[in-house]
Coordinates of C-alpha atoms and ligand atoms in Angstrom, one line a residue:
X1 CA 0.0 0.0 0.0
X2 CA 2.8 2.0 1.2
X3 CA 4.5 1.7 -2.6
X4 CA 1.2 2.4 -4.6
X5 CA 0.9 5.7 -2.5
X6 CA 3.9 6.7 -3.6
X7 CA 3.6 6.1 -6.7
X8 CA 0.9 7.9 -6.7
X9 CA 2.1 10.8 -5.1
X10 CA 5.1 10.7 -7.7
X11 CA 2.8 10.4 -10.9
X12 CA 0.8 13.6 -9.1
X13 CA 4.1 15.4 -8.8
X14 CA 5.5 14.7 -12.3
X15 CA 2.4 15.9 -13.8
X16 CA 2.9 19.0 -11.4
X17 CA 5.9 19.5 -12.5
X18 CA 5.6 18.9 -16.3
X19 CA 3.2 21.7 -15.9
X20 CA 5.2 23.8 -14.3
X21 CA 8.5 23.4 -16.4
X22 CA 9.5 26.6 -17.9
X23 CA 6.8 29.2 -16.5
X24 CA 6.9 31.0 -13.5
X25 CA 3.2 30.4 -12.0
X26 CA 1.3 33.3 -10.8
X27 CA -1.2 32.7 -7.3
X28 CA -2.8 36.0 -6.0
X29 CA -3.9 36.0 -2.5
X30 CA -5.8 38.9 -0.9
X31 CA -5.9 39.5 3.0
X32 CA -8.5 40.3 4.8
X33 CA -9.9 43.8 5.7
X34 CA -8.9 44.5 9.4
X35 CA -10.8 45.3 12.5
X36 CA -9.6 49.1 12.2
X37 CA -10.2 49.0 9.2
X38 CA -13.7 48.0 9.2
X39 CA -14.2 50.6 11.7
X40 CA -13.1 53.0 9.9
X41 CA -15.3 52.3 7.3
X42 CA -12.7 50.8 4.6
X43 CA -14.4 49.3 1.4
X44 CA -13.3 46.6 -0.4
X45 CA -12.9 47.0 -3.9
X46 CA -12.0 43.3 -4.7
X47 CA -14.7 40.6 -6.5
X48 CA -14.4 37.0 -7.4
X49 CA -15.9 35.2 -9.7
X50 CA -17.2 31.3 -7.3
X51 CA -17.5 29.1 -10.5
X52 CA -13.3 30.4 -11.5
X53 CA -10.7 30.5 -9.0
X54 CA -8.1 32.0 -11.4
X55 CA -9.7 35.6 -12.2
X56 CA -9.6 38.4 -9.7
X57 CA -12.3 41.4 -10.1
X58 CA -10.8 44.9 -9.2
X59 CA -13.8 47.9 -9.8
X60 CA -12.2 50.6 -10.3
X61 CA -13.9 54.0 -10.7
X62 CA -17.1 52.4 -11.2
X63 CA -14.5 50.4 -14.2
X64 CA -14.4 46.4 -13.5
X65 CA -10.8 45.6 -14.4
X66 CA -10.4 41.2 -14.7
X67 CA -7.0 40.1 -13.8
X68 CA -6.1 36.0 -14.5
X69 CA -3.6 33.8 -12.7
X70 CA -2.8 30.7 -11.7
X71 CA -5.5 30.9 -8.9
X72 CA -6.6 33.4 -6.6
X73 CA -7.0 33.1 -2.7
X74 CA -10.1 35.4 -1.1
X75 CA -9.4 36.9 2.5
X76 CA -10.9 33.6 4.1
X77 CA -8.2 31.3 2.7
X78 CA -6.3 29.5 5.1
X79 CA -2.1 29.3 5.3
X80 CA -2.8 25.3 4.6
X81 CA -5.0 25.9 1.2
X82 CA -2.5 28.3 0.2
X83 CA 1.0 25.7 1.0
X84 CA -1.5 22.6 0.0
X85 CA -0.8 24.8 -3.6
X86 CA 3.0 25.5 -3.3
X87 CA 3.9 21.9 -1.9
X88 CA 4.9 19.9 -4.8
X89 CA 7.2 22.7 -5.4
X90 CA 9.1 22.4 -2.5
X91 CA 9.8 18.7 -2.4
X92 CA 10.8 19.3 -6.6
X93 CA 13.6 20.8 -4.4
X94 CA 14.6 17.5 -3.4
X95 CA 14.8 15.7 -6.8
X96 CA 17.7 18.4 -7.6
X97 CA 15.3 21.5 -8.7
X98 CA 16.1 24.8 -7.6
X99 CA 12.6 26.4 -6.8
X100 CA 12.0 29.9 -5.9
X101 CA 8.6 31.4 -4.6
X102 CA 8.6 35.2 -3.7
X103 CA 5.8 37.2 -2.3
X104 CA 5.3 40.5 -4.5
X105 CA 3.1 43.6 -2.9
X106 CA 2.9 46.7 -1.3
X107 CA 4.0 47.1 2.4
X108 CA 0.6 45.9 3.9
X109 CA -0.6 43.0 1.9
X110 CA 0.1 40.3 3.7
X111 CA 3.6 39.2 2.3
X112 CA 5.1 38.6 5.9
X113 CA 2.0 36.3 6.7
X114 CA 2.2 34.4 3.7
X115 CA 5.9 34.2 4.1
X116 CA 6.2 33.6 8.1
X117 CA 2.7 33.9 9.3
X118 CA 2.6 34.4 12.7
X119 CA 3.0 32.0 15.7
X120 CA -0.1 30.2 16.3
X121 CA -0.7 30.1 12.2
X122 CA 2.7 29.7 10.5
X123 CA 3.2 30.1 6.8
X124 CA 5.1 29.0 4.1
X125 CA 8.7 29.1 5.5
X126 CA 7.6 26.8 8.4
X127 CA 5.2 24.4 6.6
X128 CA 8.1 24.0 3.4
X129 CA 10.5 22.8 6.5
X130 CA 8.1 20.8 7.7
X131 CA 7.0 19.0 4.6
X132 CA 10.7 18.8 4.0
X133 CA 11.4 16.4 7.1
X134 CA 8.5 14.1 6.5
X135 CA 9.3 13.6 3.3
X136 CA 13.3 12.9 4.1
X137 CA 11.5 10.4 6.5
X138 CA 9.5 8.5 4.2
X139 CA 12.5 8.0 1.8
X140 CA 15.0 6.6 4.7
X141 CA 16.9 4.2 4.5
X142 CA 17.2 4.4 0.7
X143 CA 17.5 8.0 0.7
X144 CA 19.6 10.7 2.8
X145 CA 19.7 13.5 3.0
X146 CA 21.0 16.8 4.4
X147 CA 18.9 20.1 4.6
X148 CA 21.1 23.6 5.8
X149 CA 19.2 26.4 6.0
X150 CA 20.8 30.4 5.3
X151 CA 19.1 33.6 6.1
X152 CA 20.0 36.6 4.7
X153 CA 18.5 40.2 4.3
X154 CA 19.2 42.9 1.5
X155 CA 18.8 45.8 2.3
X156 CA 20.4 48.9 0.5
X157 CA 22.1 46.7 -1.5
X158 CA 23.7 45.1 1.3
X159 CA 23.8 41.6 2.0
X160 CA 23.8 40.3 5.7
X161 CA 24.1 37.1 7.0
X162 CA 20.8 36.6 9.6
X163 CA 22.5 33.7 10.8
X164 CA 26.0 34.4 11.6
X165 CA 27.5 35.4 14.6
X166 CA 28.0 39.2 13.6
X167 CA 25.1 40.0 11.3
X168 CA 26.7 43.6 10.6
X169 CA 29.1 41.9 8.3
X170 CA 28.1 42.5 4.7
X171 CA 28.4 39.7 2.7
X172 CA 29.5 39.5 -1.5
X173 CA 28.1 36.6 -4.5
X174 CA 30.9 35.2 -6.0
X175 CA 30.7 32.3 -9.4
X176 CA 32.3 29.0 -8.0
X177 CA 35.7 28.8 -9.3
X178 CA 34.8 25.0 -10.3
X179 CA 33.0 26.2 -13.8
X180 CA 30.2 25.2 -13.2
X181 CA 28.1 28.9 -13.1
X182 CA 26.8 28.1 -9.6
X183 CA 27.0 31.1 -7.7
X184 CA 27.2 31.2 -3.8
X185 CA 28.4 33.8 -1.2
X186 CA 31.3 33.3 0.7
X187 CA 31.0 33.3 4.6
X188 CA 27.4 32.7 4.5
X189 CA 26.3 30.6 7.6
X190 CA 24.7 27.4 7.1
X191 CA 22.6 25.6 9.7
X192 CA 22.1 22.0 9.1
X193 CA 18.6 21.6 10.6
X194 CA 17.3 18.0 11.7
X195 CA 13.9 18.5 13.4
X196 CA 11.3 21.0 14.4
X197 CA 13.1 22.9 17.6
X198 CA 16.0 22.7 14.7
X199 CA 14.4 25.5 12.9
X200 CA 12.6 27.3 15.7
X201 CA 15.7 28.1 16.8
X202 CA 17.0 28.6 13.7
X203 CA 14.1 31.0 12.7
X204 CA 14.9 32.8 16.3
X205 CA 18.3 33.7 15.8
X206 CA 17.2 34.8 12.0
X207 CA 14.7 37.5 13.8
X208 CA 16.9 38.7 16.7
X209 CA 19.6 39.3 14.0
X210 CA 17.4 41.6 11.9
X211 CA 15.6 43.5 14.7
X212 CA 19.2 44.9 16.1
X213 CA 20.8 47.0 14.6
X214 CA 17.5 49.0 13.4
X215 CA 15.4 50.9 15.1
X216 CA 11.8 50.6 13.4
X217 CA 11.9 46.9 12.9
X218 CA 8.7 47.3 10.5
X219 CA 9.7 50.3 8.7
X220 CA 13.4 48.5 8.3
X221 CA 11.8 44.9 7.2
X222 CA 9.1 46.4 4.6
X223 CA 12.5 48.1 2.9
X224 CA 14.6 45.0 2.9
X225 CA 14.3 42.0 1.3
X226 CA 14.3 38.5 3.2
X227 CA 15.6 35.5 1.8
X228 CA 15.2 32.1 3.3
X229 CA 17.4 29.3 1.3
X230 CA 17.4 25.9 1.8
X231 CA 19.7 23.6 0.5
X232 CA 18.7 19.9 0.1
X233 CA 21.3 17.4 -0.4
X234 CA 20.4 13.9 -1.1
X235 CA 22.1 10.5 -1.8
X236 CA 20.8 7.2 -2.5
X237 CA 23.1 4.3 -0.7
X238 CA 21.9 1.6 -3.1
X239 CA 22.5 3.3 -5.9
X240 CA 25.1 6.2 -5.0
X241 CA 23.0 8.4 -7.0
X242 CA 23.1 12.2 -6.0
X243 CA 21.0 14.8 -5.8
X244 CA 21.3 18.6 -5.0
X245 CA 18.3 20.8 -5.3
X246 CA 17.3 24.2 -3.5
X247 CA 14.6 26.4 -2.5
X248 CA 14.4 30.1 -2.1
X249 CA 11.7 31.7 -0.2
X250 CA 11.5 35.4 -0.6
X251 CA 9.6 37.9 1.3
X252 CA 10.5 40.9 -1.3
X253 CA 10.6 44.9 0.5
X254 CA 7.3 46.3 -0.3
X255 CA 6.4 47.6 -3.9
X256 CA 5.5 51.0 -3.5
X257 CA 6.4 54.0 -5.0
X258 CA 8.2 55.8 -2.4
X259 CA 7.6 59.6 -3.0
X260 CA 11.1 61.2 -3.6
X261 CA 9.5 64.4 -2.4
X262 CA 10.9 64.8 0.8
X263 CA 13.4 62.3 1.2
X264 CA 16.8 63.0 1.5
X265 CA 20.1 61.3 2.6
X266 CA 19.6 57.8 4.1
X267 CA 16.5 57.9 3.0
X268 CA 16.7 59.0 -0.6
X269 CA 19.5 56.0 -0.6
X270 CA 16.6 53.5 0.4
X271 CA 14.1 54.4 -1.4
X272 CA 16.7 53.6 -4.5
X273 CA 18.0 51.1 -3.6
X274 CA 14.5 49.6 -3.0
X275 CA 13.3 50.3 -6.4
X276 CA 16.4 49.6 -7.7
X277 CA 16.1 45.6 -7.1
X278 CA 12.6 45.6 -7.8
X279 CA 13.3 47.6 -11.3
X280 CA 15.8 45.3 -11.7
X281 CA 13.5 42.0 -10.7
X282 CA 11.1 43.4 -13.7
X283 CA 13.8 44.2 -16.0
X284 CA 15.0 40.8 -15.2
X285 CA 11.5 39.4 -15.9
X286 CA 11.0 41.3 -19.0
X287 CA 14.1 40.3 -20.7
X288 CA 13.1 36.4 -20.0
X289 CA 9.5 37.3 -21.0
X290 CA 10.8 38.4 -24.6
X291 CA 13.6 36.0 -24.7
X292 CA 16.8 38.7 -24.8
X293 CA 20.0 37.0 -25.1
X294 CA 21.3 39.2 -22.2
X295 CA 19.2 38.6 -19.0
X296 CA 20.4 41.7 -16.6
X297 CA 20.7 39.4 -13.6
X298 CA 23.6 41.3 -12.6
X299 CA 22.2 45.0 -12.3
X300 CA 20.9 44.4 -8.4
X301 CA 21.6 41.8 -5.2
X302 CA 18.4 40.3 -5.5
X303 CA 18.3 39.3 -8.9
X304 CA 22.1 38.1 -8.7
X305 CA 21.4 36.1 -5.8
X306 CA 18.4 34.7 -7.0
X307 CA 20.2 34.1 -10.9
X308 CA 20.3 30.0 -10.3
X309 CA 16.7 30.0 -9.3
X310 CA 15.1 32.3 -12.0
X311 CA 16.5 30.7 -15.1
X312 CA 17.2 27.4 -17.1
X313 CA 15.3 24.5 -15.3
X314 CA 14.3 26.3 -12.0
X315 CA 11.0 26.4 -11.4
X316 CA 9.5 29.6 -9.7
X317 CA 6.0 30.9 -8.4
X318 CA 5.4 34.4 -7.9
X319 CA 2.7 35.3 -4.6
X320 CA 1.4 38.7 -5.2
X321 CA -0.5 39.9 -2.3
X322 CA -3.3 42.9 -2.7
X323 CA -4.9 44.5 0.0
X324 CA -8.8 44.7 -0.4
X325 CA -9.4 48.4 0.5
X326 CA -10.2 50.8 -2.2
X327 CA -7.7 53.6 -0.6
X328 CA -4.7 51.2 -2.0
X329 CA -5.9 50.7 -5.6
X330 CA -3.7 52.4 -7.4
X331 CA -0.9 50.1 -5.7
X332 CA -3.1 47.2 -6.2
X333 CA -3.7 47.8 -10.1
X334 CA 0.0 48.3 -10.3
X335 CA 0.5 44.6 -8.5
X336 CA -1.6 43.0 -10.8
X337 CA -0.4 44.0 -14.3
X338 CA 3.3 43.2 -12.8
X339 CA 1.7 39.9 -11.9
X340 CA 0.1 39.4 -15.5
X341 CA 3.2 40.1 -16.9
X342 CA 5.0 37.5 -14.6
X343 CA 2.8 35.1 -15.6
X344 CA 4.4 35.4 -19.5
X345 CA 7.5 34.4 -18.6
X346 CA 9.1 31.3 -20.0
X347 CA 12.3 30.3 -17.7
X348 CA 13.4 27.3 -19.9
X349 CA 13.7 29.0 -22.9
X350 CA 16.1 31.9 -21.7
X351 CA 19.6 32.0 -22.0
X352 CA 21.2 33.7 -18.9
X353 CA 24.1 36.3 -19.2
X354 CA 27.2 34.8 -16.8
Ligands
LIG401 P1 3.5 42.9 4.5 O1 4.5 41.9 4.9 O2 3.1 42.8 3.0 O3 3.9 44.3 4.9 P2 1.9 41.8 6.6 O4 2.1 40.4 6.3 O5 2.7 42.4 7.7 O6 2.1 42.7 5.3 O7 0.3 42.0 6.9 C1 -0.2 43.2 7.3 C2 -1.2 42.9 8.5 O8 -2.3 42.1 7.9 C3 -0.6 42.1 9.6 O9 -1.1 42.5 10.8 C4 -1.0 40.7 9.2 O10 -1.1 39.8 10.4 C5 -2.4 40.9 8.6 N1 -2.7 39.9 7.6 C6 -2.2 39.8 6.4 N2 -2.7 38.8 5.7 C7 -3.6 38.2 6.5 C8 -4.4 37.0 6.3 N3 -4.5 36.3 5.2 N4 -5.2 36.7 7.4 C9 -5.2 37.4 8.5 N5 -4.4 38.5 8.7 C10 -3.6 38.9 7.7

């Protein structure tokens, strides 16, 4: 019984997958409206359509404006319909795919709950880890392998390492000397991570690193990006086959036009350094989208860091997140046609520029 569920699980997966191959998939979840919000009388200017879960309704002035992806997620979807969606992507990871999913939206939709989620409800980082270890489980003894976990934050074009023992330090990408166009980042701290507690603590440490050394942690984490990777590392003892996948989970700084007006110094720095990797993320996604021989991976952290993960064979799912309330429409609009035009891409078609 044991064997026929796995084959079944497999033959689900491989259809997944073939589905998958070569386009980035686009899901679109909405939060909820708030309790302050509510009172202070915020409207919602979302629709759905209940007979198709892959259209999104925005009215705007009294215009209704359709959006289509992958599937859409109203405010009362739960953290496990939205991973039941992601999963087969995250154990890909462990037949050597390198997946990435990032959450995409302004500061206030709901990126850090999809991404974390909060204590008593965790989200995607949590349940991939999770998954992860039952899944190594069910393959012993054939199979073993070895998950390490890194955390790292870009912000300003920095890189720091969330998980090291001085998280000041800023951090570079460098190409592996061995030819083989892998990139990685010297001194960046690995966890291997072996059960649960493993990556409670691990978790921990990432969020006491990023809250020091700012003073508005929420202000500082809606500017900076947060990158989860997780490496999977498998080998089969009968066989000696080998297999090396990984996953990047991104909770991308918010998308908003930050007014220039006004800002100055520090600030001004931010707010370009910001749109810079998220310019560079849709430049990046434009040039795969019409198949340019010179893919600017280069031009920000972000998109350098996430290179491995956003061409070739990787397989990557975008999460945009849109707030409900009519006073963030414009942001909202501005989400969704970045989403539609996500959804376009073709990874496996695009040569990357090295
Ligand atoms: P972002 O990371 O995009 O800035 P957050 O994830 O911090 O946004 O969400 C903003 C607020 O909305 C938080 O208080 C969060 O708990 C709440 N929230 C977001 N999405 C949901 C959801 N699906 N269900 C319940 N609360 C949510």
């Amino acid at each position: 019984r044991k064997y026929k569920r796995e084959m079944n699980l497999r033959k689900k997966c491989h259809n997944e997958l073939v589905r998958l191959k070569g386009n980035i998939r686009v899901l679109c979840r909405v939060r909820p409206i708030c309790q302050e919000e509510a009172e202070a009388e915020g409207k919602s200017v979302v629709s759905f359509d209940s007979d198709d879960d892959a259209v999104l309704y925005l009215s705007n002035k009294g215009k209704l404006m359709a959006f289509d992806m992958d599937k859409v997620f109203p405010p009362q979807a739960t953290q496990a319909e939205v991973f039941q969606e992601v999963q087969s992507l995250v154990t890909s990871c462990m037949d050597g795919y390198n997946v990435c999913i990032f959450a995409y939206g302004q500061t206030g939709s709901g990126k850090t709950y999809t991404m974390e989620g909060i204590p008593e409800n965790p989200g995607i980082n949590q349940r991939a880890l999770r998954l992860l270890f039952s899944e190594v489980s069910e393959k012993m003894p054939d199979w073993h392998y070895t998950i390490t976990v890194s955390m790292v934050e870009i912000y300003n074009e920095t890189l720091r390492n969330l998980l090291g023992d001085n998280p000041s330090e800023k951090l570079d990408i460098k190409m592996c000397p061995d030819g083989s166009g892998q990139l990685y980042v010297p001194g960046l701290t690995e966890f291997t991570v072996e059960s649960v507690e493993d990556i409670n603590k691990v978790f921990e440490l990432g969020h006491m690193n990023r809250a020091t050394a700012c003073t508005n942690l929420n202000e500082h984490s809606s500017r900076s990006h947060a990158l989860l990777i997780v490496n999977v590392a498998g080998f089969n003892s009968s066989t000696g086959h080998r297999t090396s996948g990984k996953l990047n989970l991104v909770d991308l700084a918010g998308s908003e036009r930050i007014s220039k007006s006004g800002a100055e110094g520090s600030r001004l720095r931010e707010a370009q350094c910001i749109n810079k990797s998220l310019s560079a993320l849709g430049d990046v996604i434009n040039a795969l989208r019409s198949r340019h021989s010179h893919v600017p991976f280069r031009n920000s952290r972000l998109t350098y860091l996430l290179q491995d993960s956003l061409s070739g064979e990787s397989k990557t799912l975008m999460l945009v997140q849109v707030s409900p309330l009519d006073s963030n429409i414009i942001e909202s609009v501005c989400s969704l046609k970045f989403a539609q035009r996500v959804r376009t891409v073709e990874l496996g078609t695009a040569s990357s520029s090295r």
